[in-house]
Amino acid sequence: IGAGTGGATLPILTAFGGMNGKIPPRFLSYDITDIQPASSRSSKKRQIAWGDLVSYKKLDIENDPSEQEFEDEYYDVVVAANVLHATKNMRNTMANGRRLLKKGGIL
């Protein structure tokens, strides 16, 4: 959530493997989201080594994710590094983040 320039994304993807097909990936897909799609443009260049494993989507976590083409209970892990504190209503923000998680998922 709120990937922006991808400062947290690159180390996570590197740890998960799959870069340039050299190390088998330990994930099936990784969605990079931000409230402004233009924010992720600079991070796209850095994540190109993961090819089709990575996709980019617009998400405003302050609003219902299901109304933004996100499926409830879809993700095993949701990463939100240095972003949620900037929202207007933390209770609402956390509820929306949890909606994205499968049972037993980690936010």
CSV table of C-alpha atoms in Angstrom, one decimal:
chain,number,residue,atom,x,y,z
A,1,ILE,CA,0.0,0.0,0.0
A,2,GLY,CA,1.4,3.4,-0.9
A,3,ALA,CA,4.5,2.2,-2.6
A,4,GLY,CA,5.4,5.7,-3.9
A,5,THR,CA,9.0,5.5,-5.2
A,6,GLY,CA,9.3,1.9,-4.1
A,7,GLY,CA,11.8,2.4,-1.2
A,8,ALA,CA,10.5,-0.6,0.7
A,9,THR,CA,9.5,-2.6,-2.4
A,10,LEU,CA,12.9,-3.2,-3.9
A,11,PRO,CA,14.4,-4.9,-0.8
A,12,ILE,CA,11.3,-7.0,-0.4
A,13,LEU,CA,11.3,-8.2,-4.0
A,14,THR,CA,15.0,-8.9,-3.8
A,15,ALA,CA,14.5,-11.0,-0.7
A,16,PHE,CA,11.7,-12.9,-2.4
A,17,GLY,CA,13.9,-13.8,-5.4
A,18,GLY,CA,12.8,-14.1,-9.0
A,19,MET,CA,14.9,-11.2,-10.2
A,20,ASN,CA,15.8,-11.7,-13.9
A,21,GLY,CA,14.8,-15.4,-13.5
A,22,LYS,CA,18.1,-16.2,-11.7
A,23,ILE,CA,16.7,-17.3,-8.4
A,24,PRO,CA,13.3,-18.9,-8.4
A,25,PRO,CA,10.7,-16.5,-6.9
A,26,ARG,CA,9.1,-17.3,-3.6
A,27,PHE,CA,5.9,-15.6,-4.6
A,28,LEU,CA,3.3,-15.8,-7.4
A,29,SER,CA,2.6,-12.2,-7.8
A,30,TYR,CA,3.3,-8.8,-6.2
A,31,ASP,CA,1.0,-5.8,-6.6
A,32,ILE,CA,2.5,-2.4,-6.2
A,33,THR,CA,-0.1,0.2,-5.2
A,34,ASP,CA,-0.2,3.9,-4.7
A,35,ILE,CA,-2.9,6.6,-4.5
A,36,GLN,CA,-1.3,8.3,-7.5
A,37,PRO,CA,-0.4,6.0,-10.4
A,38,ALA,CA,2.3,8.4,-11.5
A,39,SER,CA,4.1,7.9,-8.1
A,40,SER,CA,5.0,4.3,-9.1
A,41,ARG,CA,6.6,5.3,-12.4
A,42,SER,CA,10.0,5.6,-10.9
A,43,SER,CA,9.6,2.3,-9.1
A,44,LYS,CA,8.5,0.6,-12.3
A,45,LYS,CA,12.0,1.0,-13.7
A,46,ARG,CA,13.5,-0.6,-10.7
A,47,GLN,CA,11.1,-3.6,-10.6
A,48,ILE,CA,11.3,-4.4,-14.3
A,49,ALA,CA,13.7,-7.3,-13.5
A,50,TRP,CA,10.7,-9.2,-12.1
A,51,GLY,CA,8.7,-9.0,-15.3
A,52,ASP,CA,5.1,-10.3,-15.1
A,53,LEU,CA,5.4,-11.2,-11.4
A,54,VAL,CA,4.9,-7.5,-10.6
A,55,SER,CA,1.9,-5.4,-11.4
A,56,TYR,CA,0.9,-1.8,-10.7
A,57,LYS,CA,-2.5,-0.7,-9.4
A,58,LYS,CA,-4.0,2.5,-8.1
A,59,LEU,CA,-5.4,2.2,-4.5
A,60,ASP,CA,-6.6,4.8,-2.1
A,61,ILE,CA,-6.7,2.8,1.2
A,62,GLU,CA,-9.0,5.4,2.8
A,63,ASN,CA,-11.7,4.1,0.5
A,64,ASP,CA,-13.3,0.7,0.1
A,65,PRO,CA,-10.8,-1.5,-1.9
A,66,SER,CA,-13.6,-3.6,-3.4
A,67,GLU,CA,-14.9,-0.4,-5.1
A,68,GLN,CA,-11.4,0.0,-6.6
A,69,GLU,CA,-11.3,-3.4,-8.3
A,70,PHE,CA,-9.6,-5.2,-5.4
A,71,GLU,CA,-10.9,-8.5,-4.2
A,72,ASP,CA,-11.6,-8.9,-0.5
A,73,GLU,CA,-9.6,-11.6,1.2
A,74,TYR,CA,-7.2,-12.0,-1.7
A,75,TYR,CA,-3.7,-11.3,-0.3
A,76,ASP,CA,-1.5,-13.3,2.1
A,77,VAL,CA,0.6,-10.3,3.0
A,78,VAL,CA,-0.1,-6.5,2.7
A,79,VAL,CA,2.9,-4.2,3.1
A,80,ALA,CA,2.4,-0.6,4.1
A,81,ALA,CA,5.7,1.0,5.0
A,82,ASN,CA,5.6,4.6,6.2
A,83,VAL,CA,2.2,5.4,4.7
A,84,LEU,CA,-0.8,4.6,6.8
A,85,HIS,CA,-0.1,7.3,9.4
A,86,ALA,CA,-0.8,9.9,6.7
A,87,THR,CA,-4.5,8.9,6.3
A,88,LYS,CA,-7.4,10.8,7.9
A,89,ASN,CA,-9.0,8.0,9.8
A,90,MET,CA,-6.6,5.2,11.1
A,91,ARG,CA,-9.5,2.9,12.1
A,92,ASN,CA,-11.1,3.1,8.7
A,93,THR,CA,-7.7,2.7,7.0
A,94,MET,CA,-6.8,-0.4,9.0
A,95,ALA,CA,-10.2,-1.9,8.3
A,96,ASN,CA,-9.7,-1.4,4.6
A,97,GLY,CA,-6.3,-2.9,4.8
A,98,ARG,CA,-7.6,-6.0,6.6
A,99,ARG,CA,-10.3,-6.5,4.1
A,100,LEU,CA,-7.6,-7.3,1.5
A,101,LEU,CA,-6.2,-10.1,3.6
A,102,LYS,CA,-7.0,-13.8,3.5
A,103,LYS,CA,-7.8,-15.5,6.8
A,104,GLY,CA,-4.5,-15.6,8.7
A,105,GLY,CA,-2.9,-12.9,6.4
A,106,ILE,CA,-0.4,-10.4,7.7
A,107,LEU,CA,-0.6,-6.6,7.5
